[in-house]
PDB file of C-alpha atoms in Angstrom:
ATOM      1  CA  UNK A   1       0.010   0.085  -0.024  1.00  0.00           C
ATOM      2  CA  UNK A   2       2.709   2.517   0.736  1.00  0.00           C
ATOM      3  CA  UNK A   3       4.500   1.758  -2.703  1.00  0.00           C
ATOM      4  CA  UNK A   4       1.182   2.264  -4.331  1.00  0.00           C
ATOM      5  CA  UNK A   5       0.577   5.543  -2.537  1.00  0.00           C
ATOM      6  CA  UNK A   6       3.971   6.943  -3.145  1.00  0.00           C
ATOM      7  CA  UNK A   7       4.046   6.094  -6.734  1.00  0.00           C
ATOM      8  CA  UNK A   8       0.622   7.874  -7.234  1.00  0.00           C
ATOM      9  CA  UNK A   9       1.937  10.867  -5.510  1.00  0.00           C
ATOM     10  CA  UNK A  10       5.521  11.115  -6.000  1.00  0.00           C
ATOM     11  CA  UNK A  11       5.810   9.209  -9.144  1.00  0.00           C
ATOM     12  CA  UNK A  12       7.420   5.835  -9.977  1.00  0.00           C
ATOM     13  CA  UNK A  13      10.834   7.200 -10.098  1.00  0.00           C
ATOM     14  CA  UNK A  14      10.874   9.112  -6.994  1.00  0.00           C
ATOM     15  CA  UNK A  15      13.543   8.103  -4.401  1.00  0.00           C
ATOM     16  CA  UNK A  16      11.031   7.599  -1.799  1.00  0.00           C
ATOM     17  CA  UNK A  17       9.042   5.363  -4.077  1.00  0.00           C
ATOM     18  CA  UNK A  18      11.770   3.405  -4.919  1.00  0.00           C
ATOM     19  CA  UNK A  19      13.131   3.041  -1.384  1.00  0.00           C
ATOM     20  CA  UNK A  20       9.505   1.649  -0.548  1.00  0.00           C
ATOM     21  CA  UNK A  21       9.846  -0.929  -3.400  1.00  0.00           C
ATOM     22  CA  UNK A  22      13.387  -1.812  -2.390  1.00  0.00           C
ATOM     23  CA  UNK A  23      11.996  -2.456   1.063  1.00  0.00           C
ATOM     24  CA  UNK A  24       9.392  -4.328  -0.286  1.00  0.00           C
ATOM     25  CA  UNK A  25      11.758  -6.704  -2.032  1.00  0.00           C
ATOM     26  CA  UNK A  26      13.882  -7.214   1.068  1.00  0.00           C
ATOM     27  CA  UNK A  27      10.718  -8.309   2.923  1.00  0.00           C
ATOM     28  CA  UNK A  28       9.929 -10.450   0.191  1.00  0.00           C
ATOM     29  CA  UNK A  29      13.372 -12.080   0.529  1.00  0.00           C
ATOM     30  CA  UNK A  30      13.019 -12.548   4.376  1.00  0.00           C
ATOM     31  CA  UNK A  31       9.358 -14.216   3.711  1.00  0.00           C
ATOM     32  CA  UNK A  32      11.317 -16.845   1.474  1.00  0.00           C
ATOM     33  CA  UNK A  33      10.098 -15.397  -1.900  1.00  0.00           C
ATOM     34  CA  UNK A  34      13.627 -14.918  -3.118  1.00  0.00           C
ATOM     35  CA  UNK A  35      12.515 -15.055  -6.933  1.00  0.00           C
ATOM     36  CA  UNK A  36       9.881 -12.186  -6.519  1.00  0.00           C
ATOM     37  CA  UNK A  37      12.370 -10.139  -4.407  1.00  0.00           C
ATOM     38  CA  UNK A  38      14.708 -10.834  -7.129  1.00  0.00           C
ATOM     39  CA  UNK A  39      12.310  -9.412  -9.917  1.00  0.00           C
ATOM     40  CA  UNK A  40      11.647  -6.356  -7.556  1.00  0.00           C
ATOM     41  CA  UNK A  41      15.216  -5.565  -6.908  1.00  0.00           C
ATOM     42  CA  UNK A  42      15.973  -5.826 -10.661  1.00  0.00           C
ATOM     43  CA  UNK A  43      13.318  -3.308 -11.333  1.00  0.00           C
ATOM     44  CA  UNK A  44      14.412  -0.906  -8.601  1.00  0.00           C
ATOM     45  CA  UNK A  45      18.007  -1.118  -9.717  1.00  0.00           C
ATOM     46  CA  UNK A  46      17.172  -0.242 -13.183  1.00  0.00           C
ATOM     47  CA  UNK A  47      15.095   2.814 -12.183  1.00  0.00           C
ATOM     48  CA  UNK A  48      17.935   3.886  -9.719  1.00  0.00           C
ATOM     49  CA  UNK A  49      20.710   3.482 -12.193  1.00  0.00           C
ATOM     50  CA  UNK A  50      18.490   5.445 -14.705  1.00  0.00           C
ATOM     51  CA  UNK A  51      17.577   8.214 -12.097  1.00  0.00           C
ATOM     52  CA  UNK A  52      20.451   8.454  -9.562  1.00  0.00           C
ATOM     53  CA  UNK A  53      23.245   6.823 -11.764  1.00  0.00           C
ATOM     54  CA  UNK A  54      25.371   3.841 -11.034  1.00  0.00           C
ATOM     55  CA  UNK A  55      27.335   5.191  -8.066  1.00  0.00           C
ATOM     56  CA  UNK A  56      24.893   6.607  -5.906  1.00  0.00           C
ATOM     57  CA  UNK A  57      24.880   5.289  -2.500  1.00  0.00           C
ATOM     58  CA  UNK A  58      21.174   4.377  -2.932  1.00  0.00           C
ATOM     59  CA  UNK A  59      21.754   2.550  -6.205  1.00  0.00           C
ATOM     60  CA  UNK A  60      24.931   0.656  -4.554  1.00  0.00           C
ATOM     61  CA  UNK A  61      22.665  -0.503  -1.564  1.00  0.00           C
ATOM     62  CA  UNK A  62      20.206  -1.942  -4.264  1.00  0.00           C
ATOM     63  CA  UNK A  63      22.980  -3.670  -6.012  1.00  0.00           C
ATOM     64  CA  UNK A  64      24.085  -4.976  -2.556  1.00  0.00           C
ATOM     65  CA  UNK A  65      20.601  -6.423  -1.837  1.00  0.00           C
ATOM     66  CA  UNK A  66      20.273  -7.983  -4.935  1.00  0.00           C
ATOM     67  CA  UNK A  67      23.681  -9.623  -4.511  1.00  0.00           C
ATOM     68  CA  UNK A  68      22.538 -10.858  -0.970  1.00  0.00           C
ATOM     69  CA  UNK A  69      19.256 -11.972  -2.780  1.00  0.00           C
ATOM     70  CA  UNK A  70      21.238 -13.961  -5.517  1.00  0.00           C
ATOM     71  CA  UNK A  71      22.695 -16.109  -2.593  1.00  0.00           C
ATOM     72  CA  UNK A  72      19.080 -17.117  -1.642  1.00  0.00           C
ATOM     73  CA  UNK A  73      18.426 -18.096  -4.996  1.00  0.00           C
ATOM     74  CA  UNK A  74      21.484 -20.482  -4.682  1.00  0.00           C
ATOM     75  CA  UNK A  75      23.635 -18.436  -7.063  1.00  0.00           C
ATOM     76  CA  UNK A  76      26.606 -18.191  -4.954  1.00  0.00           C
ATOM     77  CA  UNK A  77      29.032 -17.390  -7.491  1.00  0.00           C
ATOM     78  CA  UNK A  78      27.025 -14.709  -9.188  1.00  0.00           C
ATOM     79  CA  UNK A  79      26.333 -13.388  -5.540  1.00  0.00           C
ATOM     80  CA  UNK A  80      30.012 -13.497  -4.858  1.00  0.00           C
ATOM     81  CA  UNK A  81      30.986 -11.639  -8.082  1.00  0.00           C
ATOM     82  CA  UNK A  82      28.241  -8.840  -7.627  1.00  0.00           C
ATOM     83  CA  UNK A  83      29.128  -8.387  -4.143  1.00  0.00           C
ATOM     84  CA  UNK A  84      32.895  -7.965  -4.832  1.00  0.00           C
ATOM     85  CA  UNK A  85      31.879  -5.330  -7.468  1.00  0.00           C
ATOM     86  CA  UNK A  86      29.504  -3.374  -5.196  1.00  0.00           C
ATOM     87  CA  UNK A  87      32.441  -3.523  -2.346  1.00  0.00           C
ATOM     88  CA  UNK A  88      34.906  -2.077  -4.983  1.00  0.00           C
ATOM     89  CA  UNK A  89      32.295   0.574  -6.028  1.00  0.00           C
ATOM     90  CA  UNK A  90      31.382   1.379  -2.505  1.00  0.00           C
ATOM     91  CA  UNK A  91      35.275   1.672  -1.414  1.00  0.00           C
ATOM     92  CA  UNK A  92      35.523   4.266  -4.154  1.00  0.00           C
ATOM     93  CA  UNK A  93      32.702   6.160  -3.566  1.00  0.00           C
ATOM     94  CA  UNK A  94      32.183   5.976   0.177  1.00  0.00           C
ATOM     95  CA  UNK A  95      35.716   4.744   1.337  1.00  0.00           C
ATOM     96  CA  UNK A  96      37.366   1.758   2.241  1.00  0.00           C
ATOM     97  CA  UNK A  97      36.411   1.898   5.819  1.00  0.00           C
ATOM     98  CA  UNK A  98      32.760   3.082   5.459  1.00  0.00           C
ATOM     99  CA  UNK A  99      30.397   0.838   7.457  1.00  0.00           C
ATOM    100  CA  UNK A 100      28.222   0.256   4.041  1.00  0.00           C
ATOM    101  CA  UNK A 101      31.690  -0.835   2.152  1.00  0.00           C
ATOM    102  CA  UNK A 102      32.816  -3.127   5.234  1.00  0.00           C
ATOM    103  CA  UNK A 103      28.838  -4.443   5.284  1.00  0.00           C
ATOM    104  CA  UNK A 104      29.362  -5.560   1.385  1.00  0.00           C
ATOM    105  CA  UNK A 105      32.904  -6.973   2.309  1.00  0.00           C
ATOM    106  CA  UNK A 106      31.382  -9.184   5.180  1.00  0.00           C
ATOM    107  CA  UNK A 107      28.941 -10.410   2.502  1.00  0.00           C
ATOM    108  CA  UNK A 108      31.511 -11.123   0.084  1.00  0.00           C
ATOM    109  CA  UNK A 109      33.343 -13.045   2.951  1.00  0.00           C
ATOM    110  CA  UNK A 110      30.223 -15.084   4.043  1.00  0.00           C
ATOM    111  CA  UNK A 111      29.686 -16.072   0.300  1.00  0.00           C
ATOM    112  CA  UNK A 112      33.223 -17.536   0.205  1.00  0.00           C
ATOM    113  CA  UNK A 113      32.477 -19.377   2.715  1.00  0.00           C
ATOM    114  CA  UNK A 114      29.373 -20.947   1.564  1.00  0.00           C
ATOM    115  CA  UNK A 115      31.531 -21.819  -1.727  1.00  0.00           C
ATOM    116  CA  UNK A 116      33.512 -23.831   0.340  1.00  0.00           C
ATOM    117  CA  UNK A 117      36.793 -21.159  -0.112  1.00  0.00           C
ATOM    118  CA  UNK A 118      37.313 -20.831   3.772  1.00  0.00           C
ATOM    119  CA  UNK A 119      41.039 -19.553   3.328  1.00  0.00           C
ATOM    120  CA  UNK A 120      39.755 -16.584   1.309  1.00  0.00           C
ATOM    121  CA  UNK A 121      36.672 -16.309   3.719  1.00  0.00           C
ATOM    122  CA  UNK A 122      38.802 -16.367   6.789  1.00  0.00           C
ATOM    123  CA  UNK A 123      41.200 -13.933   5.557  1.00  0.00           C
ATOM    124  CA  UNK A 124      38.500 -11.307   4.490  1.00  0.00           C
ATOM    125  CA  UNK A 125      36.639 -11.860   7.758  1.00  0.00           C
ATOM    126  CA  UNK A 126      39.649 -10.977   9.500  1.00  0.00           C
ATOM    127  CA  UNK A 127      40.209  -7.849   7.443  1.00  0.00           C
ATOM    128  CA  UNK A 128      36.439  -6.844   7.987  1.00  0.00           C
ATOM    129  CA  UNK A 129      36.623  -7.466  11.862  1.00  0.00           C
ATOM    130  CA  UNK A 130      39.877  -5.323  12.109  1.00  0.00           C
ATOM    131  CA  UNK A 131      38.372  -2.408   9.980  1.00  0.00           C
ATOM    132  CA  UNK A 132      35.012  -2.749  11.790  1.00  0.00           C
ATOM    133  CA  UNK A 133      36.715  -2.476  15.193  1.00  0.00           C
ATOM    134  CA  UNK A 134      38.592   0.782  13.931  1.00  0.00           C
ATOM    135  CA  UNK A 135      35.589   2.162  12.446  1.00  0.00           C
ATOM    136  CA  UNK A 136      32.716   1.283  14.687  1.00  0.00           C
ATOM    137  CA  UNK A 137      34.336   0.157  17.798  1.00  0.00           C
ATOM    138  CA  UNK A 138      35.485  -3.214  19.272  1.00  0.00           C
ATOM    139  CA  UNK A 139      32.130  -3.963  20.855  1.00  0.00           C
ATOM    140  CA  UNK A 140      29.496  -2.757  18.004  1.00  0.00           C
ATOM    141  CA  UNK A 141      27.443  -5.975  16.959  1.00  0.00           C
ATOM    142  CA  UNK A 142      29.019  -5.598  13.245  1.00  0.00           C
ATOM    143  CA  UNK A 143      32.580  -5.894  14.677  1.00  0.00           C
ATOM    144  CA  UNK A 144      31.364  -9.159  16.755  1.00  0.00           C
ATOM    145  CA  UNK A 145      29.730 -10.949  13.843  1.00  0.00           C
ATOM    146  CA  UNK A 146      32.771 -10.444  11.974  1.00  0.00           C
ATOM    147  CA  UNK A 147      34.789 -11.854  14.869  1.00  0.00           C
ATOM    148  CA  UNK A 148      32.132 -14.933  15.037  1.00  0.00           C
ATOM    149  CA  UNK A 149      32.482 -15.652  11.391  1.00  0.00           C
ATOM    150  CA  UNK A 150      36.501 -15.592  11.803  1.00  0.00           C
ATOM    151  CA  UNK A 151      35.894 -18.211  14.424  1.00  0.00           C
ATOM    152  CA  UNK A 152      33.846 -20.476  12.401  1.00  0.00           C
ATOM    153  CA  UNK A 153      36.371 -20.062   9.501  1.00  0.00           C
ATOM    154  CA  UNK A 154      39.211 -21.198  11.624  1.00  0.00           C
ATOM    155  CA  UNK A 155      36.883 -24.190  12.684  1.00  0.00           C
ATOM    156  CA  UNK A 156      36.112 -25.188   8.931  1.00  0.00           C
ATOM    157  CA  UNK A 157      39.714 -25.120   8.255  1.00  0.00           C
ATOM    158  CA  UNK A 158      40.845 -27.483  11.256  1.00  0.00           C
ATOM    159  CA  UNK A 159      42.437 -24.761  13.060  1.00  0.00           C
ATOM    160  CA  UNK A 160      40.467 -25.869  16.204  1.00  0.00           C
ATOM    161  CA  UNK A 161      42.735 -24.445  18.847  1.00  0.00           C
ATOM    162  CA  UNK A 162      42.851 -20.903  17.185  1.00  0.00           C
ATOM    163  CA  UNK A 163      38.995 -21.335  16.701  1.00  0.00           C
ATOM    164  CA  UNK A 164      38.007 -21.924  20.223  1.00  0.00           C
ATOM    165  CA  UNK A 165      40.358 -19.219  21.479  1.00  0.00           C
ATOM    166  CA  UNK A 166      38.411 -16.724  19.480  1.00  0.00           C
ATOM    167  CA  UNK A 167      35.016 -18.211  20.508  1.00  0.00           C
ATOM    168  CA  UNK A 168      36.266 -17.908  24.279  1.00  0.00           C
ATOM    169  CA  UNK A 169      37.097 -14.446  24.041  1.00  0.00           C
ATOM    170  CA  UNK A 170      34.201 -13.671  22.059  1.00  0.00           C
ATOM    171  CA  UNK A 171      31.636 -15.059  24.480  1.00  0.00           C
ATOM    172  CA  UNK A 172      33.213 -12.917  27.198  1.00  0.00           C
ATOM    173  CA  UNK A 173      32.996 -10.173  24.873  1.00  0.00           C
ATOM    174  CA  UNK A 174      29.294 -10.661  23.930  1.00  0.00           C
ATOM    175  CA  UNK A 175      28.281 -11.581  27.442  1.00  0.00           C
ATOM    176  CA  UNK A 176      29.612  -8.110  28.634  1.00  0.00           C
ATOM    177  CA  UNK A 177      28.178  -6.036  25.960  1.00  0.00           C
ATOM    178  CA  UNK A 178      24.828  -8.102  25.044  1.00  0.00           C
ATOM    179  CA  UNK A 179      24.165  -9.830  28.037  1.00  0.00           C
ATOM    180  CA  UNK A 180      24.356 -13.786  28.698  1.00  0.00           C
ATOM    181  CA  UNK A 181      20.760 -14.489  27.259  1.00  0.00           C
ATOM    182  CA  UNK A 182      21.138 -12.568  23.874  1.00  0.00           C
ATOM    183  CA  UNK A 183      20.586 -14.977  21.029  1.00  0.00           C
ATOM    184  CA  UNK A 184      24.026 -14.055  19.478  1.00  0.00           C
ATOM    185  CA  UNK A 185      25.751 -14.701  22.946  1.00  0.00           C
ATOM    186  CA  UNK A 186      24.178 -17.996  22.896  1.00  0.00           C
ATOM    187  CA  UNK A 187      24.915 -18.748  19.502  1.00  0.00           C
ATOM    188  CA  UNK A 188      28.690 -18.269  20.095  1.00  0.00           C
ATOM    189  CA  UNK A 189      28.520 -20.123  23.183  1.00  0.00           C
ATOM    190  CA  UNK A 190      27.230 -23.031  21.063  1.00  0.00           C
ATOM    191  CA  UNK A 191      30.185 -22.738  18.851  1.00  0.00           C
ATOM    192  CA  UNK A 192      32.476 -22.953  21.635  1.00  0.00           C
TER     193      UNK A 192
END
Protein backbone atom coordinates (compact mmCIF):
# COMPACT_ATOMS: atom_id res chain seq x y z
CA UNK A 1 0.00 0.00 0.00
CA UNK A 2 2.82 2.41 0.85
CA UNK A 3 4.52 1.68 -2.46
CA UNK A 4 1.32 2.28 -4.43
CA UNK A 5 0.56 5.51 -2.57
CA UNK A 6 4.07 6.84 -3.10
CA UNK A 7 3.96 5.91 -6.78
CA UNK A 8 0.63 7.69 -7.19
CA UNK A 9 1.63 10.85 -5.27
CA UNK A 10 5.36 11.13 -5.94
CA UNK A 11 5.84 9.22 -9.18
CA UNK A 12 7.32 5.83 -10.01
CA UNK A 13 10.93 7.01 -10.07
CA UNK A 14 10.90 9.24 -6.98
CA UNK A 15 13.59 8.25 -4.47
CA UNK A 16 10.99 7.62 -1.73
CA UNK A 17 8.95 5.38 -4.05
CA UNK A 18 12.07 3.43 -4.99
CA UNK A 19 12.98 3.09 -1.30
CA UNK A 20 9.55 1.61 -0.56
CA UNK A 21 9.85 -0.81 -3.48
CA UNK A 22 13.32 -1.85 -2.34
CA UNK A 23 12.04 -2.43 1.20
CA UNK A 24 9.25 -4.57 -0.28
CA UNK A 25 11.89 -6.66 -2.06
CA UNK A 26 13.76 -7.05 1.24
CA UNK A 27 10.60 -8.25 2.97
CA UNK A 28 9.81 -10.67 0.14
CA UNK A 29 13.27 -12.18 0.50
CA UNK A 30 12.87 -12.57 4.25
CA UNK A 31 9.47 -14.21 3.70
CA UNK A 32 11.09 -16.94 1.60
CA UNK A 33 10.05 -15.47 -1.75
CA UNK A 34 13.48 -14.77 -3.27
CA UNK A 35 12.37 -14.97 -6.90
CA UNK A 36 9.79 -12.20 -6.38
CA UNK A 37 12.39 -10.24 -4.43
CA UNK A 38 14.86 -10.68 -7.29
CA UNK A 39 12.40 -9.33 -9.86
CA UNK A 40 11.64 -6.33 -7.66
CA UNK A 41 15.32 -5.61 -7.00
CA UNK A 42 16.06 -5.74 -10.74
CA UNK A 43 13.29 -3.23 -11.49
CA UNK A 44 14.36 -0.90 -8.68
CA UNK A 45 18.01 -1.14 -9.71
CA UNK A 46 17.17 -0.20 -13.30
CA UNK A 47 15.19 2.82 -12.07
CA UNK A 48 17.93 3.87 -9.63
CA UNK A 49 20.65 3.60 -12.27
CA UNK A 50 18.53 5.64 -14.69
CA UNK A 51 17.55 8.37 -12.21
CA UNK A 52 20.39 8.47 -9.68
CA UNK A 53 23.33 7.00 -11.56
CA UNK A 54 25.32 3.80 -11.03
CA UNK A 55 27.48 5.15 -8.18
CA UNK A 56 24.80 6.81 -6.05
CA UNK A 57 24.81 5.31 -2.52
CA UNK A 58 21.16 4.24 -2.91
CA UNK A 59 21.98 2.47 -6.18
CA UNK A 60 24.92 0.73 -4.53
CA UNK A 61 22.70 -0.34 -1.63
CA UNK A 62 20.24 -1.85 -4.12
CA UNK A 63 23.06 -3.72 -5.86
CA UNK A 64 24.26 -4.96 -2.44
CA UNK A 65 20.76 -6.22 -1.63
CA UNK A 66 20.47 -7.86 -5.06
CA UNK A 67 23.80 -9.64 -4.54
CA UNK A 68 22.63 -10.94 -1.16
CA UNK A 69 19.36 -12.13 -2.70
CA UNK A 70 21.25 -13.99 -5.44
CA UNK A 71 22.67 -16.11 -2.62
CA UNK A 72 19.13 -16.89 -1.49
CA UNK A 73 18.44 -18.10 -5.01
CA UNK A 74 21.43 -20.45 -4.78
CA UNK A 75 23.42 -18.40 -7.28
CA UNK A 76 26.46 -18.15 -5.04
CA UNK A 77 29.06 -17.44 -7.74
CA UNK A 78 26.91 -14.63 -9.15
CA UNK A 79 26.31 -13.33 -5.64
CA UNK A 80 30.03 -13.30 -4.86
CA UNK A 81 30.96 -11.60 -8.14
CA UNK A 82 28.32 -8.90 -7.75
CA UNK A 83 29.20 -8.32 -4.10
CA UNK A 84 32.89 -7.92 -4.99
CA UNK A 85 31.93 -5.33 -7.62
CA UNK A 86 29.71 -3.49 -5.14
CA UNK A 87 32.44 -3.54 -2.47
CA UNK A 88 34.90 -2.01 -4.94
CA UNK A 89 32.39 0.66 -5.99
CA UNK A 90 31.50 1.47 -2.38
CA UNK A 91 35.18 1.74 -1.47
CA UNK A 92 35.70 4.15 -4.36
CA UNK A 93 32.59 6.25 -3.60
CA UNK A 94 32.26 6.02 0.20
CA UNK A 95 35.73 4.98 1.32
CA UNK A 96 37.30 1.64 2.19
CA UNK A 97 36.42 1.91 5.90
CA UNK A 98 32.82 3.11 5.47
CA UNK A 99 30.34 0.82 7.27
CA UNK A 100 28.46 0.15 4.01
CA UNK A 101 31.68 -0.89 2.26
CA UNK A 102 32.53 -3.16 5.18
CA UNK A 103 29.01 -4.65 5.12
CA UNK A 104 29.46 -5.65 1.50
CA UNK A 105 32.95 -7.03 2.13
CA UNK A 106 31.43 -9.09 4.97
CA UNK A 107 28.88 -10.51 2.50
CA UNK A 108 31.69 -11.39 0.09
CA UNK A 109 33.50 -13.24 2.88
CA UNK A 110 30.34 -15.03 3.97
CA UNK A 111 29.59 -16.13 0.41
CA UNK A 112 33.16 -17.35 -0.03
CA UNK A 113 32.55 -19.56 3.00
CA UNK A 114 29.32 -20.87 1.47
CA UNK A 115 31.33 -21.72 -1.63
CA UNK A 116 33.82 -23.66 0.51
CA UNK A 117 36.65 -21.18 -0.07
CA UNK A 118 37.45 -20.98 3.62
CA UNK A 119 41.01 -19.65 3.29
CA UNK A 120 39.76 -16.63 1.38
CA UNK A 121 36.72 -16.25 3.63
CA UNK A 122 38.85 -16.33 6.77
CA UNK A 123 41.31 -13.74 5.48
CA UNK A 124 38.52 -11.36 4.48
CA UNK A 125 36.56 -11.86 7.73
CA UNK A 126 39.70 -10.98 9.68
CA UNK A 127 40.22 -7.84 7.58
CA UNK A 128 36.60 -6.82 8.06
CA UNK A 129 36.77 -7.47 11.82
CA UNK A 130 39.86 -5.26 12.13
CA UNK A 131 38.37 -2.50 9.98
CA UNK A 132 35.05 -2.60 11.83
CA UNK A 133 36.80 -2.42 15.19
CA UNK A 134 38.65 0.69 14.01
CA UNK A 135 35.61 2.32 12.38
CA UNK A 136 32.76 1.23 14.66
CA UNK A 137 34.44 0.12 17.87
CA UNK A 138 35.40 -3.28 19.23
CA UNK A 139 32.01 -3.82 20.88
CA UNK A 140 29.81 -2.91 17.91
CA UNK A 141 27.50 -5.79 16.87
CA UNK A 142 28.91 -5.74 13.32
CA UNK A 143 32.45 -6.09 14.67
CA UNK A 144 31.37 -8.97 16.89
CA UNK A 145 29.66 -10.65 13.91
CA UNK A 146 32.87 -10.50 11.87
CA UNK A 147 34.81 -11.98 14.78
CA UNK A 148 32.24 -14.79 15.03
CA UNK A 149 32.66 -15.62 11.35
CA UNK A 150 36.44 -15.58 11.85
CA UNK A 151 36.01 -18.32 14.46
CA UNK A 152 33.75 -20.28 12.11
CA UNK A 153 36.36 -20.05 9.35
CA UNK A 154 39.13 -21.22 11.64
CA UNK A 155 37.01 -24.19 12.66
CA UNK A 156 36.18 -25.08 9.05
CA UNK A 157 39.89 -25.07 8.26
CA UNK A 158 40.61 -27.47 11.13
CA UNK A 159 42.40 -24.83 13.18
CA UNK A 160 40.48 -25.85 16.27
CA UNK A 161 42.70 -24.36 18.97
CA UNK A 162 42.65 -20.94 17.29
CA UNK A 163 38.90 -21.15 16.74
CA UNK A 164 38.26 -22.05 20.39
CA UNK A 165 40.35 -19.10 21.57
CA UNK A 166 38.41 -16.67 19.36
CA UNK A 167 35.12 -18.17 20.59
CA UNK A 168 36.22 -17.93 24.27
CA UNK A 169 37.13 -14.25 23.99
CA UNK A 170 34.03 -13.53 21.93
CA UNK A 171 31.70 -15.22 24.43
CA UNK A 172 33.16 -13.03 27.18
CA UNK A 173 32.82 -9.89 25.06
CA UNK A 174 29.28 -10.66 23.94
CA UNK A 175 28.23 -11.51 27.49
CA UNK A 176 29.62 -8.17 28.68
CA UNK A 177 28.13 -6.15 25.81
CA UNK A 178 24.90 -7.95 24.92
CA UNK A 179 24.15 -10.02 28.00
CA UNK A 180 24.40 -13.72 28.77
CA UNK A 181 20.98 -14.56 27.31
CA UNK A 182 21.24 -12.57 24.07
CA UNK A 183 20.67 -14.81 21.02
CA UNK A 184 24.08 -13.94 19.55
CA UNK A 185 25.82 -14.68 22.86
CA UNK A 186 24.07 -18.05 22.99
CA UNK A 187 24.97 -18.74 19.35
CA UNK A 188 28.62 -17.98 20.08
CA UNK A 189 28.56 -20.14 23.19
CA UNK A 190 27.14 -22.97 21.05
CA UNK A 191 30.10 -22.57 18.66
CA UNK A 192 32.45 -22.93 21.61
